[in-house]
Coordinates of C-alpha atoms and ligand atoms in Angstrom, one line a residue:
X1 CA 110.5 60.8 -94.4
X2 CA 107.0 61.9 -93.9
X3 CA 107.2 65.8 -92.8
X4 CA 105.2 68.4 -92.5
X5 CA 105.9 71.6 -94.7
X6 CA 104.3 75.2 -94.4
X7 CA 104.4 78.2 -95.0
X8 CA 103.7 80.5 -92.4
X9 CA 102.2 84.2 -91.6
X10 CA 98.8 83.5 -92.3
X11 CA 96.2 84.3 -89.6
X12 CA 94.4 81.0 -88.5
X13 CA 90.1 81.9 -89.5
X14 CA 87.5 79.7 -89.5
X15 CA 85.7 76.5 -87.6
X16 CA 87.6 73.1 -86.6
X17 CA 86.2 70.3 -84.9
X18 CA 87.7 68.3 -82.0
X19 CA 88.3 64.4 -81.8
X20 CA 87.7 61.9 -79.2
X21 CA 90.4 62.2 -76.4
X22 CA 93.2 60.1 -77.1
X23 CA 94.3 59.7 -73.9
X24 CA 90.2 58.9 -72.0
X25 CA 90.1 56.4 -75.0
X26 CA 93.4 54.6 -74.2
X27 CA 91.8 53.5 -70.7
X28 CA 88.4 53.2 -72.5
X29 CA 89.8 50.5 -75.1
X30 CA 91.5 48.7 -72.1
X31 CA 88.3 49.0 -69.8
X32 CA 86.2 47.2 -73.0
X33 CA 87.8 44.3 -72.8
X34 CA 86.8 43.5 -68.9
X35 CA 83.1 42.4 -70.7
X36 CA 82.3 39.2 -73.1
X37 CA 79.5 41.5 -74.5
X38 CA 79.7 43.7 -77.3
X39 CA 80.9 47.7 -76.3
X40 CA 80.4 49.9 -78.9
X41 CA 82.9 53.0 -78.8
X42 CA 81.7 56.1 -80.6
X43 CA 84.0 59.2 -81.2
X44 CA 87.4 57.4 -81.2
X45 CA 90.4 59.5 -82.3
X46 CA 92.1 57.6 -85.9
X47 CA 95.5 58.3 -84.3
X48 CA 98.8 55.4 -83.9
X49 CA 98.5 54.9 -79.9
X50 CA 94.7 54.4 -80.3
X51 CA 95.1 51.9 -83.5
X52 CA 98.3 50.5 -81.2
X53 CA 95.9 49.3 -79.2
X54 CA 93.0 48.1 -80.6
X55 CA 95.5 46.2 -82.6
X56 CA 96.8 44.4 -79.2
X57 CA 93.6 43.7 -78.1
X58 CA 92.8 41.9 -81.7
X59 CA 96.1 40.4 -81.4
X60 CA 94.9 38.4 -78.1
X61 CA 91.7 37.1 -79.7
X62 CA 88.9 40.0 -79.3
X63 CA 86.9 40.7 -82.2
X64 CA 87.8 44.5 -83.2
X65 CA 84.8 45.7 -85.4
X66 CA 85.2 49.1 -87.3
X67 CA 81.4 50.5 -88.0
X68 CA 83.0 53.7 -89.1
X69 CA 86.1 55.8 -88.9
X70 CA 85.4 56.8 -85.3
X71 CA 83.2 53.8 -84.4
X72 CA 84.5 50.2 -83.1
X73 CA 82.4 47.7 -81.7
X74 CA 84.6 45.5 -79.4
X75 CA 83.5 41.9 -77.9
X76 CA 86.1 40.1 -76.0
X77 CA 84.6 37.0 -75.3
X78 CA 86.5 35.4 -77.5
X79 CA 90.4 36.3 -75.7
X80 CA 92.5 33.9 -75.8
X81 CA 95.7 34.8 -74.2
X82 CA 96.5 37.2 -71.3
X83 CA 99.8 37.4 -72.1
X84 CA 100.3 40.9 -74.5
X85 CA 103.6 40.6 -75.2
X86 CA 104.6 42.0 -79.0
X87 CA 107.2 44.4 -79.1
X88 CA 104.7 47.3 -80.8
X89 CA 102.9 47.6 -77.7
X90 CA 106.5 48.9 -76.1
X91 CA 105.8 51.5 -78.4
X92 CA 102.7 53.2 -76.3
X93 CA 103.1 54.0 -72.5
X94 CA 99.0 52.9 -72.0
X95 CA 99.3 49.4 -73.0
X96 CA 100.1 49.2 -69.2
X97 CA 96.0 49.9 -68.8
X98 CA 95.9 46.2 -70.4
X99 CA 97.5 44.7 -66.8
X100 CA 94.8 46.5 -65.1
X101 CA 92.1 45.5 -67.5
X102 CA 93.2 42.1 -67.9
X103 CA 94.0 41.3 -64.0
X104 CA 90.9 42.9 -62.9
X105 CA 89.0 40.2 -65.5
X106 CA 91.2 37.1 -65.3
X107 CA 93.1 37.8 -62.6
X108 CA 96.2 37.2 -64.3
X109 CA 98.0 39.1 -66.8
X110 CA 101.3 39.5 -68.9
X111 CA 102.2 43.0 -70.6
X112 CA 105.3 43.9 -72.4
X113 CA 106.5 47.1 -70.5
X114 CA 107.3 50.2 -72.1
X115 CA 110.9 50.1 -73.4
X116 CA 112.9 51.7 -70.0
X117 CA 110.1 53.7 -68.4
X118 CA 109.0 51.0 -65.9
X119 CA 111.8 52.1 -63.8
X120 CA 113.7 55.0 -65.0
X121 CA 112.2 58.7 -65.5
X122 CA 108.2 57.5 -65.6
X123 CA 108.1 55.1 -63.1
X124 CA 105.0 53.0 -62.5
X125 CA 105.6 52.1 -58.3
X126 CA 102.2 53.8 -58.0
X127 CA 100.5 51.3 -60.0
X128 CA 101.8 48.4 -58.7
X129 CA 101.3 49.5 -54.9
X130 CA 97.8 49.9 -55.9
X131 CA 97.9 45.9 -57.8
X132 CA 99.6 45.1 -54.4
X133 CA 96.9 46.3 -52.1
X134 CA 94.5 44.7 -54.0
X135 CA 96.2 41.2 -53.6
X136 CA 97.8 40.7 -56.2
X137 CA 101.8 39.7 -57.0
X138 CA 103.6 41.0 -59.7
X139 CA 106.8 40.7 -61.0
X140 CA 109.2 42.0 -64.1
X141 CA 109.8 38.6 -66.3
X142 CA 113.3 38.1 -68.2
X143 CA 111.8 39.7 -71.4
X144 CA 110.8 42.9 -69.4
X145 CA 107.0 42.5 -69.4
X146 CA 105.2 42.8 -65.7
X147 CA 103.5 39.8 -64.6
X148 CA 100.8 40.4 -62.1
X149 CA 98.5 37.9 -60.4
X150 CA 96.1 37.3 -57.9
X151 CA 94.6 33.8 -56.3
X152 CA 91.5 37.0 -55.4
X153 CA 91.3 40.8 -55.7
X154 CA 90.0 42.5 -52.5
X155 CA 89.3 45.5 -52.1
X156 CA 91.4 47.9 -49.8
X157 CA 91.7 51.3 -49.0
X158 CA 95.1 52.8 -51.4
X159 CA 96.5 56.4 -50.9
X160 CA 98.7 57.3 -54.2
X161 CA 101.9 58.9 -53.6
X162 CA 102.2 60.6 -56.3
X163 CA 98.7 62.3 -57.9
X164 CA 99.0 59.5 -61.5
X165 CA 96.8 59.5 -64.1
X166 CA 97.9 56.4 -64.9
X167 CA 98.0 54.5 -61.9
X168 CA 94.3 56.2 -60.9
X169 CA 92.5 54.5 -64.3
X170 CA 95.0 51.2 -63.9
X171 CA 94.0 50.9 -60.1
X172 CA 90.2 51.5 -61.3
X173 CA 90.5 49.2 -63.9
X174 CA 91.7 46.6 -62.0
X175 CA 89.5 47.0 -58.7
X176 CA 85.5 46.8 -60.4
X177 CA 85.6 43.1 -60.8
X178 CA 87.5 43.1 -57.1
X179 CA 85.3 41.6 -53.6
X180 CA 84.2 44.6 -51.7
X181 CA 85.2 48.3 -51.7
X182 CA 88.4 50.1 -53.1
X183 CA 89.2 53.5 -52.0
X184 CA 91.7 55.7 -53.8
X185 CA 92.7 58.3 -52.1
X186 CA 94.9 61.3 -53.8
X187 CA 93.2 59.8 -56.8
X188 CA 94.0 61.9 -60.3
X189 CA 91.3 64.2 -61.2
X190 CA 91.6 64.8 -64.9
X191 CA 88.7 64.7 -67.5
X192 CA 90.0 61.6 -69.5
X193 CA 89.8 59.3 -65.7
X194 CA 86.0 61.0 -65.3
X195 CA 85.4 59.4 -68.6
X196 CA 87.0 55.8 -67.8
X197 CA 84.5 55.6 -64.9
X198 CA 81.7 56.8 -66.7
X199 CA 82.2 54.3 -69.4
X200 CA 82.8 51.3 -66.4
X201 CA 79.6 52.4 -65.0
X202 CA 77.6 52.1 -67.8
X203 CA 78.9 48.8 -68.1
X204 CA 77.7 47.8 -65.1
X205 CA 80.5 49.5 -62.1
X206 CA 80.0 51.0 -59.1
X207 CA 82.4 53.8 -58.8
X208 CA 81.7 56.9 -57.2
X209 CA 83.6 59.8 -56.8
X210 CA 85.7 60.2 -59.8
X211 CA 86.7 63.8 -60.9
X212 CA 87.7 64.4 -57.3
X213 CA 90.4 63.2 -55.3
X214 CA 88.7 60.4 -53.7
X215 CA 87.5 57.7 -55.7
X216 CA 85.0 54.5 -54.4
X217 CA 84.4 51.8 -56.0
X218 CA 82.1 49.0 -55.2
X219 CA 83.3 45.7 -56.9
X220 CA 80.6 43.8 -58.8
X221 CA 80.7 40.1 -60.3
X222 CA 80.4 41.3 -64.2
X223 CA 80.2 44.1 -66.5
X224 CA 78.4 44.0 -69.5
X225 CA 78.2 45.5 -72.8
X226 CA 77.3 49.3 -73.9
X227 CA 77.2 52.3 -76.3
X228 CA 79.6 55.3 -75.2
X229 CA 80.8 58.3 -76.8
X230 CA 84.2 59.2 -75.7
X231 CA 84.8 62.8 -74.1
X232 CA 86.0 65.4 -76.8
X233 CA 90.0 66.1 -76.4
X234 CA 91.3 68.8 -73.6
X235 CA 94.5 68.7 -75.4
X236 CA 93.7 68.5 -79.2
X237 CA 91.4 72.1 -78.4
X238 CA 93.8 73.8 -76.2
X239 CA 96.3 73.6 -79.4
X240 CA 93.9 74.9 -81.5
X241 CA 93.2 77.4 -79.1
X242 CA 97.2 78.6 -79.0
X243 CA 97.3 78.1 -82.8
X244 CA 94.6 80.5 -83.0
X245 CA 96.0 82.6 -80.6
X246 CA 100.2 82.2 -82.1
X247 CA 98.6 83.4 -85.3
X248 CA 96.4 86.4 -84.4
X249 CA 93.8 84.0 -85.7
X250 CA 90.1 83.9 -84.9
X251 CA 89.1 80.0 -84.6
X252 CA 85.8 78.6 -83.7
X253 CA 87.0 75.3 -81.9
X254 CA 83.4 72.9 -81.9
X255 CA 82.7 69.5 -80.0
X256 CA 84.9 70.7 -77.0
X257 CA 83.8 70.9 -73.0
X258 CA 84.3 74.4 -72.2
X259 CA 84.8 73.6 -68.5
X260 CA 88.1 71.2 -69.3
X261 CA 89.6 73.9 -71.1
X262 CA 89.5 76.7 -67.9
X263 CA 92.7 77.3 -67.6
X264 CA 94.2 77.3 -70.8
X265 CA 91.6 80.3 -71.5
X266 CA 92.6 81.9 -67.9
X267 CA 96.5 81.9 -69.7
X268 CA 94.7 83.3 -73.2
X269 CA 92.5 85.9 -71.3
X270 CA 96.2 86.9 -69.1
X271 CA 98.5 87.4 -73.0
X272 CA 95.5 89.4 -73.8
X273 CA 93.5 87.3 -76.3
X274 CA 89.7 87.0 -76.3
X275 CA 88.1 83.6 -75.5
X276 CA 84.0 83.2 -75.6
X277 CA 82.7 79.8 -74.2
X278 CA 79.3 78.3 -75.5
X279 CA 78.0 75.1 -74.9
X280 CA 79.8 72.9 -76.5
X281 CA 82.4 75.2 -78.4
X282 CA 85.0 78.3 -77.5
X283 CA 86.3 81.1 -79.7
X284 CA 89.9 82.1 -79.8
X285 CA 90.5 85.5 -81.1
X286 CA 94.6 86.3 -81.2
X287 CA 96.1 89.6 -80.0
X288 CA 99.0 91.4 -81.8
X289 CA 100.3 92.5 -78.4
X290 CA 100.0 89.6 -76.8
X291 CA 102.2 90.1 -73.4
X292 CA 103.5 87.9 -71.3
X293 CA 102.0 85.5 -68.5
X294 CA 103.6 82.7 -66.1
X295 CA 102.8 79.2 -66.5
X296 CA 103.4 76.4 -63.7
X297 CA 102.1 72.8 -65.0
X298 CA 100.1 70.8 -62.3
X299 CA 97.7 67.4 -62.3
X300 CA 93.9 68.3 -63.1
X301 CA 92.4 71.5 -63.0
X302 CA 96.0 72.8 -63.0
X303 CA 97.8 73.5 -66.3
X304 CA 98.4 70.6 -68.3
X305 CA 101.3 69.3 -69.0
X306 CA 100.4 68.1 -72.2
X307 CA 99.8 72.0 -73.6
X308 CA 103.4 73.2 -72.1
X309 CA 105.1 73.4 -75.3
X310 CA 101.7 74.7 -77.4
X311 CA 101.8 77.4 -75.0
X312 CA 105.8 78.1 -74.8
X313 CA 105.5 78.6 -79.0
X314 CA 103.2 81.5 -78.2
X315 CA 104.8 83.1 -75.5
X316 CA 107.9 82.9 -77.9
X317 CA 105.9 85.7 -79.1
X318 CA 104.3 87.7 -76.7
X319 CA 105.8 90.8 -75.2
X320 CA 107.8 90.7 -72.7
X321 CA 109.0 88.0 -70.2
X322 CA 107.6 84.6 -69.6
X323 CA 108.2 81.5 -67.0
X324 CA 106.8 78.4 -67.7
X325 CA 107.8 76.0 -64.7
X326 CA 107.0 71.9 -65.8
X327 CA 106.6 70.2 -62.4
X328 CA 105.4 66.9 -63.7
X329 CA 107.6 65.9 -66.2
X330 CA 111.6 66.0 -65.9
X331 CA 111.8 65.7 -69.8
X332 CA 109.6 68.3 -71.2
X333 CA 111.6 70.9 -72.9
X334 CA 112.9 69.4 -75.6
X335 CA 111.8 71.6 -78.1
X336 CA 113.2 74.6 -76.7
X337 CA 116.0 74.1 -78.7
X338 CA 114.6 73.8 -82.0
X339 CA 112.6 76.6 -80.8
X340 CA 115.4 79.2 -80.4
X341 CA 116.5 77.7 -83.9
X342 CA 113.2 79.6 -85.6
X343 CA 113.9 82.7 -83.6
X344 CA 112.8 82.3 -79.7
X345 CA 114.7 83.1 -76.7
X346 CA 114.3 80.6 -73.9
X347 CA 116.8 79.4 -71.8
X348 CA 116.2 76.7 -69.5
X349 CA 117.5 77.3 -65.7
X350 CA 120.5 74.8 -65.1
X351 CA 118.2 72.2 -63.4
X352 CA 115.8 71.8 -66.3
X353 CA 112.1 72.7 -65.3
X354 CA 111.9 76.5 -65.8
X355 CA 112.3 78.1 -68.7
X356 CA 112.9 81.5 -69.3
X357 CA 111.2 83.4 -72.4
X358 CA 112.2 87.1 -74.1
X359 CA 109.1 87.5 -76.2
X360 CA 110.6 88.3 -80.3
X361 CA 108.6 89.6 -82.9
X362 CA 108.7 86.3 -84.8
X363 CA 110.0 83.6 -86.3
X364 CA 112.1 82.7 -88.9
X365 CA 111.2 79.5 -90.4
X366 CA 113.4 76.5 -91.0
X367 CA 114.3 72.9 -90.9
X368 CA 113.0 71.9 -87.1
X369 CA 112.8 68.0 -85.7
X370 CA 110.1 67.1 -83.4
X371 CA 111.2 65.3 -80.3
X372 CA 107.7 64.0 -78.9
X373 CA 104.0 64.3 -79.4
X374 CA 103.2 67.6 -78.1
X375 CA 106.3 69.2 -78.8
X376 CA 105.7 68.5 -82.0
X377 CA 102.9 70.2 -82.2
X378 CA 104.4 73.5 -80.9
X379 CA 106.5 73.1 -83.6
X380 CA 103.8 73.5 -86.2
X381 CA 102.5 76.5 -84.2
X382 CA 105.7 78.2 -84.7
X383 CA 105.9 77.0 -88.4
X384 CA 103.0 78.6 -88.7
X385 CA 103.9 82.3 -87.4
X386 CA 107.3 82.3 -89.0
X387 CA 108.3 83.6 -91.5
X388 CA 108.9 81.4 -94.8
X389 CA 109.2 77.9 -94.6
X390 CA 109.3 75.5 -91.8
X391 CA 109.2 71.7 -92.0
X392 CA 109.1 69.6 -88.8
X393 CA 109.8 65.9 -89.6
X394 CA 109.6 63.0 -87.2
X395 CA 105.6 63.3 -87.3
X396 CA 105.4 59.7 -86.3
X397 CA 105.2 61.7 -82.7
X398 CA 102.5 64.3 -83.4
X399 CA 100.3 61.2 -85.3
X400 CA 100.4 59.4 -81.9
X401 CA 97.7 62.1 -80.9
X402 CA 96.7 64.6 -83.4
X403 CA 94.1 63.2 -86.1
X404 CA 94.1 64.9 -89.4
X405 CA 96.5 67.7 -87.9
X406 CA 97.5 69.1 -91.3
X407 CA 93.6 69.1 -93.0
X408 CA 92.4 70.8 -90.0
X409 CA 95.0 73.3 -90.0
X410 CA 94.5 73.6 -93.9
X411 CA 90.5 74.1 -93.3
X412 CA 91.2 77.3 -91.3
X413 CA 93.6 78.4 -94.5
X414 CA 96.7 77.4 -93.0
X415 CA 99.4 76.7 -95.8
X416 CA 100.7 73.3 -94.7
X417 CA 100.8 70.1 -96.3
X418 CA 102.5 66.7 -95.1
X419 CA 105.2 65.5 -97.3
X420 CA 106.8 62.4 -98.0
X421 CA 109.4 63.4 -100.9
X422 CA 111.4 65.8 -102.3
X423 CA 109.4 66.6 -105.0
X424 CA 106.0 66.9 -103.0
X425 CA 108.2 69.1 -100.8
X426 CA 109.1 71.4 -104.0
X427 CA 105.7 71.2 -105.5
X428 CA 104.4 72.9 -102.1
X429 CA 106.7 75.4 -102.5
X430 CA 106.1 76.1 -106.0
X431 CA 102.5 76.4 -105.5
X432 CA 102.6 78.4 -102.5
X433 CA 106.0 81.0 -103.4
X434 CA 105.0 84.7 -104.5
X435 CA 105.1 86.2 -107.7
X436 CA 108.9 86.8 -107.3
X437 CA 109.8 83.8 -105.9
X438 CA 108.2 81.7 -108.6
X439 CA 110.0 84.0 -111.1
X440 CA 112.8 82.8 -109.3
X441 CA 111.8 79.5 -109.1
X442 CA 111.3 79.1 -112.8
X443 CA 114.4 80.2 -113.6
X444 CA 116.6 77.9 -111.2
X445 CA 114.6 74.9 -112.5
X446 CA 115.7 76.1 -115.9
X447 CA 119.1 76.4 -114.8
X448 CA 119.1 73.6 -112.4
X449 CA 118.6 70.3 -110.9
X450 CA 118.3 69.8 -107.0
X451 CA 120.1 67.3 -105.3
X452 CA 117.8 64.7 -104.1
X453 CA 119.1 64.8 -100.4
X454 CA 117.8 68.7 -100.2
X455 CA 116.4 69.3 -97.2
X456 CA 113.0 71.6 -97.9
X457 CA 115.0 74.9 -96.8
X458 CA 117.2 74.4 -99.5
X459 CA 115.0 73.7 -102.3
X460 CA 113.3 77.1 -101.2
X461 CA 116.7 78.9 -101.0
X462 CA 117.4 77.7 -104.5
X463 CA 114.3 78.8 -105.3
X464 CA 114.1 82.2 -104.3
X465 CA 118.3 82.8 -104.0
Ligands
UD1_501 C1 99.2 60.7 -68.5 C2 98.9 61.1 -70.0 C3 100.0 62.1 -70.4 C4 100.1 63.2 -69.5 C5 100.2 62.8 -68.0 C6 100.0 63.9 -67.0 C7 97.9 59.1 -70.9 C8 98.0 58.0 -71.7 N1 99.0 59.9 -70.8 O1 100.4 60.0 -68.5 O2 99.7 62.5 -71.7 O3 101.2 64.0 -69.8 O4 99.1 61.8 -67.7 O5 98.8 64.6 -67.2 O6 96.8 59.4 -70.3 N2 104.5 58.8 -61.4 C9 105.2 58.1 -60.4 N3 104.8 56.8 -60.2 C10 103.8 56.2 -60.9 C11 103.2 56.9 -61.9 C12 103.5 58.2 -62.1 O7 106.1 58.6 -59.8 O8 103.6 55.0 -60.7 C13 104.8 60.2 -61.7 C14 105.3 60.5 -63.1 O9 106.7 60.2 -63.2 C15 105.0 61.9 -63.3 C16 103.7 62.1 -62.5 O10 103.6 60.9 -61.6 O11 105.9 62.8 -62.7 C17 102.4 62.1 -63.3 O12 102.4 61.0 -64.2 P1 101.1 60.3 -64.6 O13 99.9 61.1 -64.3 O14 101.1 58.9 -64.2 O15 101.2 60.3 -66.2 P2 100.8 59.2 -67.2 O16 99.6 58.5 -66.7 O17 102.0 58.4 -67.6

C-alpha cells in the first residue's frame, strides 16, 4: 500500500529542479532502437513508463546500458525479435511508438496493444492510416497485439484527422527509414514531438518542419548512433508551478524551457500570481486572493491536457468562479470527486467536459484515491493546502511520470512522506503533530493500540480525538 502522507498548510519556498520529459523520452527510447550503433540518452526521467520501456526493448535483445541514473546508452544491433508481446508493455499507452520504430527498421513488427484502448475511448485509427499510407498492412492478432507490415515503406503525403501526438511521432518514426518524402499534414505541435525529430536528425534524419503543423521528412537508408539530452518536462514544471501557486509558495523551478510553459503562466498571471521567466528557469510566487480564470484544454501551444487537474486543485481555491472545459480527453475529471471530498465545489455539466468551480477557502484533508497520473498529482496539490492530513494512495499512477515527487516537494519544506505501512504512516504523524496533538498522541498510545487496518485519518483522529 505505498501512499503518500502529508501534512498540509505550509507555503511551498525554495528551488526544485525539472526531469527529462517523460513523455519526448517515450518516443526517444523507441526512435533509439531504429540504429545498430550505440545512442546515448542523457537526462532520462527514473519513472515506471520510462523503465517499462527500456525494459521491452532489453527484453527483444538490445543492450540497455545504465551510465548513470539519468544516462542509458542503448545499441540495438543485437534485436532479436520484433514481436514485443509481454503483458507489461499493456501497461503503457507508448509501447505503441515500438510498431513505429520497429516497422520503420525492419519493416515488420508485433506489439501487444494497450489493454482496450486500441479501439475504445483512445483510439489509434490515426496511426494506422498513417502505417497505411506508407504501405504497410496491419492487422489486430487473436492475442490483441497489432501486426503491421510492409514488403516497402513509401513515402506519401498523410493529413491527420485528428491533431495526435501519438500518431504524429509513430508516423515519424516509421517514415525516416521510408523511400522518398512523407508529409504530415495537421501534424501535432507539442515540445516532446520537436524533441523526437531533433533526436532522429541527429541520428542521421531528414525531417523538417516539426513544431509546426506540417512536418517533411526525407527518408534516408540508415541512422546512426548519437549523444542527446532529452528536453526538460512541460508537465513536471507546470505542477510545480500550480503547487507553488495552490500554496501561496514562492518556487524557483530550474532546468525548464520558459517558452513551453506560456500558457500555464498566462493562467498564473490571470488568478493573479507572479511568474518571472529566465533562461532556463521561472519563478512562481502564489497570491492569497487568487481569483478565478477559465481554462479550455487544446493540442500544443493550447493548454495542456496533462496540467487540467494541477490547475482545477488551484482554482478549487481561488475566488470566485472557474470553467475548465477538457476537449481532448472524454475521461479527465476523475478526481473531481475526491476533490469535493477535501472541500472543493465542482460539478461537472451532465455531458462530462466542463466543470464548474466555486472557489472555497480551503481544504480539509483526508483519505483521497488517485485515479490516473496527473490527477494524482492534483491530489498532492490539495493535500498540500488542506488542512491536516491527507494521504492519496494508488501512487503506482503519479510514479508513471513524476520522479522523486515526494523529495522534491520535501526540498521546498513540504511535509510529505511516502508510506508503505501503518506504522511509517503513524510515525509521520507523530513527528509532524503539534504540541497538543502529540500530548494527545502520547496519551492514546498509552491508552491504546490501533487496529492495523487504520486508514491514516484514523490513526490521526485517534491521535488528536
Ligand atoms: C499524448 C501524451 C498524453 C497527453 C496527450 C495529449 C504521451 C505518451 N502521452 O497522448 O500524456 O495527454 O498526448 O497531449 O505522449 N486520437 C484519435 N485517433 C488516434 C489518436 C488519437 O482519435 O489515432 C484522439 C484521442 O482520442 C484524443 C486526441 O486524439 O482525443 C489526442 O490524443 P493524442 O494526442 O494521440 O494523445 P496520446 O498521444 O495518446
Amino acid at each position: 500500500m505505498l501512499q503518500f502522507l502529508m501534512k498540509g498548510g505550509k507555503p511551498l519556498k525554495g528551488e526544485v529542479t525539472i526531469g527529462g520529459a517523460k513523455n519526448a523520452a517515450l518516443g526517444i527510447l523507441a526512435a533509439a532502437i531504429m540504429t545498430d550503433e550505440p545512442v546515448v540518452l542523457e537526462n532520462l526521467p527514473d519513472v515506471s513508463d520510462i523503465n517499462v520501456m527500456l525494459k521491452a526493448i532489453q527484453d527483444i535483445g538490445a543492450l540497455v546500458d545504465r551510465l548513470d541514473r539519468h544516462t542509458v546508452r542503448i545499441t540495438a544491433g543485437t534485436i532479436q525479435t520484433q514481436n514485443v508481446l509481454f503483458d507489461y508493455v499493456r501497461k503503457i499507452r507508448a509501447s505503441y511508438y515500438l510498431i513505429g520504430a520497429l516497422l520503420g527498421k525492419y519493416k515488420v513488427a508485433e506489439v501487444a496493444l494497450p489493454g482496450g484502448c486500441a479501439i475504445g475511448a483512445r483510439p489509434i485509427d490515426q496511426h494506422l492510416k498513417g502505417f497505411h499510407a506508407l504501405g504497410a498492412k496491419t492487422r489486430i492478432t487473436d492475442d490483441g497485439a497489432l501486426h503491421a507490415e510492409a514488403q516497402a515503406l513509401t513515402g506519401r503525403h498523410i493529413f491527420m484527422d485528428v491533431v495526435s501526438v501519438g500518431a504524429t511521432i509513430n508516423v515519424m518514426l516509421a517514415s525516416v527509414l521510408a523511400e522518398g518524402r512523407t508529409v504530415i499534414e495537421s501534424a501535432a505541435k507539442e515540445p516532446h514531438v520537436v524533441d523526437v525529430a531533433n533526436l532522429l536528425n541527429r541520428m542521421g534524419a531528414r525531417i523538417k518542419g516539426a513544431g509546426t503543423d506540417v512536418i517533411r521528412i526525407h527518408g534516408v537508408e540508415k541512422l546512426h548512433g548519437t549523444t542527446y539530452p532529452i528536453v526538460p518536462d512541460q508537465i513536471e514544471a507546470g505542477t510545480f508551478m500550480m503547487a507553488a501557486a495552490a500554496t501561496n509558495g514562492d518556487v524557483l523551478i530550474r532546468n525548464v524551457i520558459p517558452k513551453h510553459l506560456e500558457v500555464i503562466s498566462a493562467k498564473l498571471l490571470e488568478m493573479g500570481c507572479t511568474v518571472q521567466e529566465y533562461d532556463d528557469a521561472v519563478r512562481v510566487c502564489g497570491n492569497p486572493d487568487k481569483t478565478y480564470t477559465n481554462v479550455k484544454t487544446s493540442p500544443y501551444p493550447g493548454f495542456p491536457t496533462d496540467m487540467q487537474p494541477q490547475t482545477a486543485a488551484v482554482l478549487a481555491l481561488a475566488k470566485g468562479t472557474s470553467m475548465i472545459t477538457e476537449s481532448i480527453f472524454e475521461n479527465r475529471f476523475a478526481y473531481v470527486a475526491e476533490l469535493n471530498r477535501m472541500g472543493a465545489d465542482i460539478t461537472l455539466c451532465e455531458k462530462g467536459d466542463v466543470a464548474t468551480i466555486n472557489g472555497v477557502s480551503g481544504f480539509k484533508g483526508t483519505d483521497v484515491t488517485a485515479p490516473d497520473l496527473r490527477a494524482g498529482a492534483a491530489l498532492v496539490i490539495a493535500g498540500l493546502c488542506a488542512e491536516g492530513y491527507t494521504s492519496v494512495s494508488d501512487i503506482k499512477y503519479v510514479l508513471r511520470g513524476y520522479e522523486d515527487f515526494d523529495v522534491k516537494m520535501r526540498g521546498l519544506g513540504a511535509q510529505m512522506v511516502t508510506v508503505s505501512n501503518e506504522k511509517e504512516a503513524e510515525e509521520f504523524i507523530r513527528a509532524t503533530a503539534e504540541p497538543e496533538e502529540k500530548q494527545a498522541a502520547e496519551f492514546i498510545r498509552a491508552t491504546a493500540e490501533p487496529a492495523e487496518d487504520q486508514s491514516a485519518e484514523e490513526v490521526y483522529e485517534n491521535f488528536v480525538n
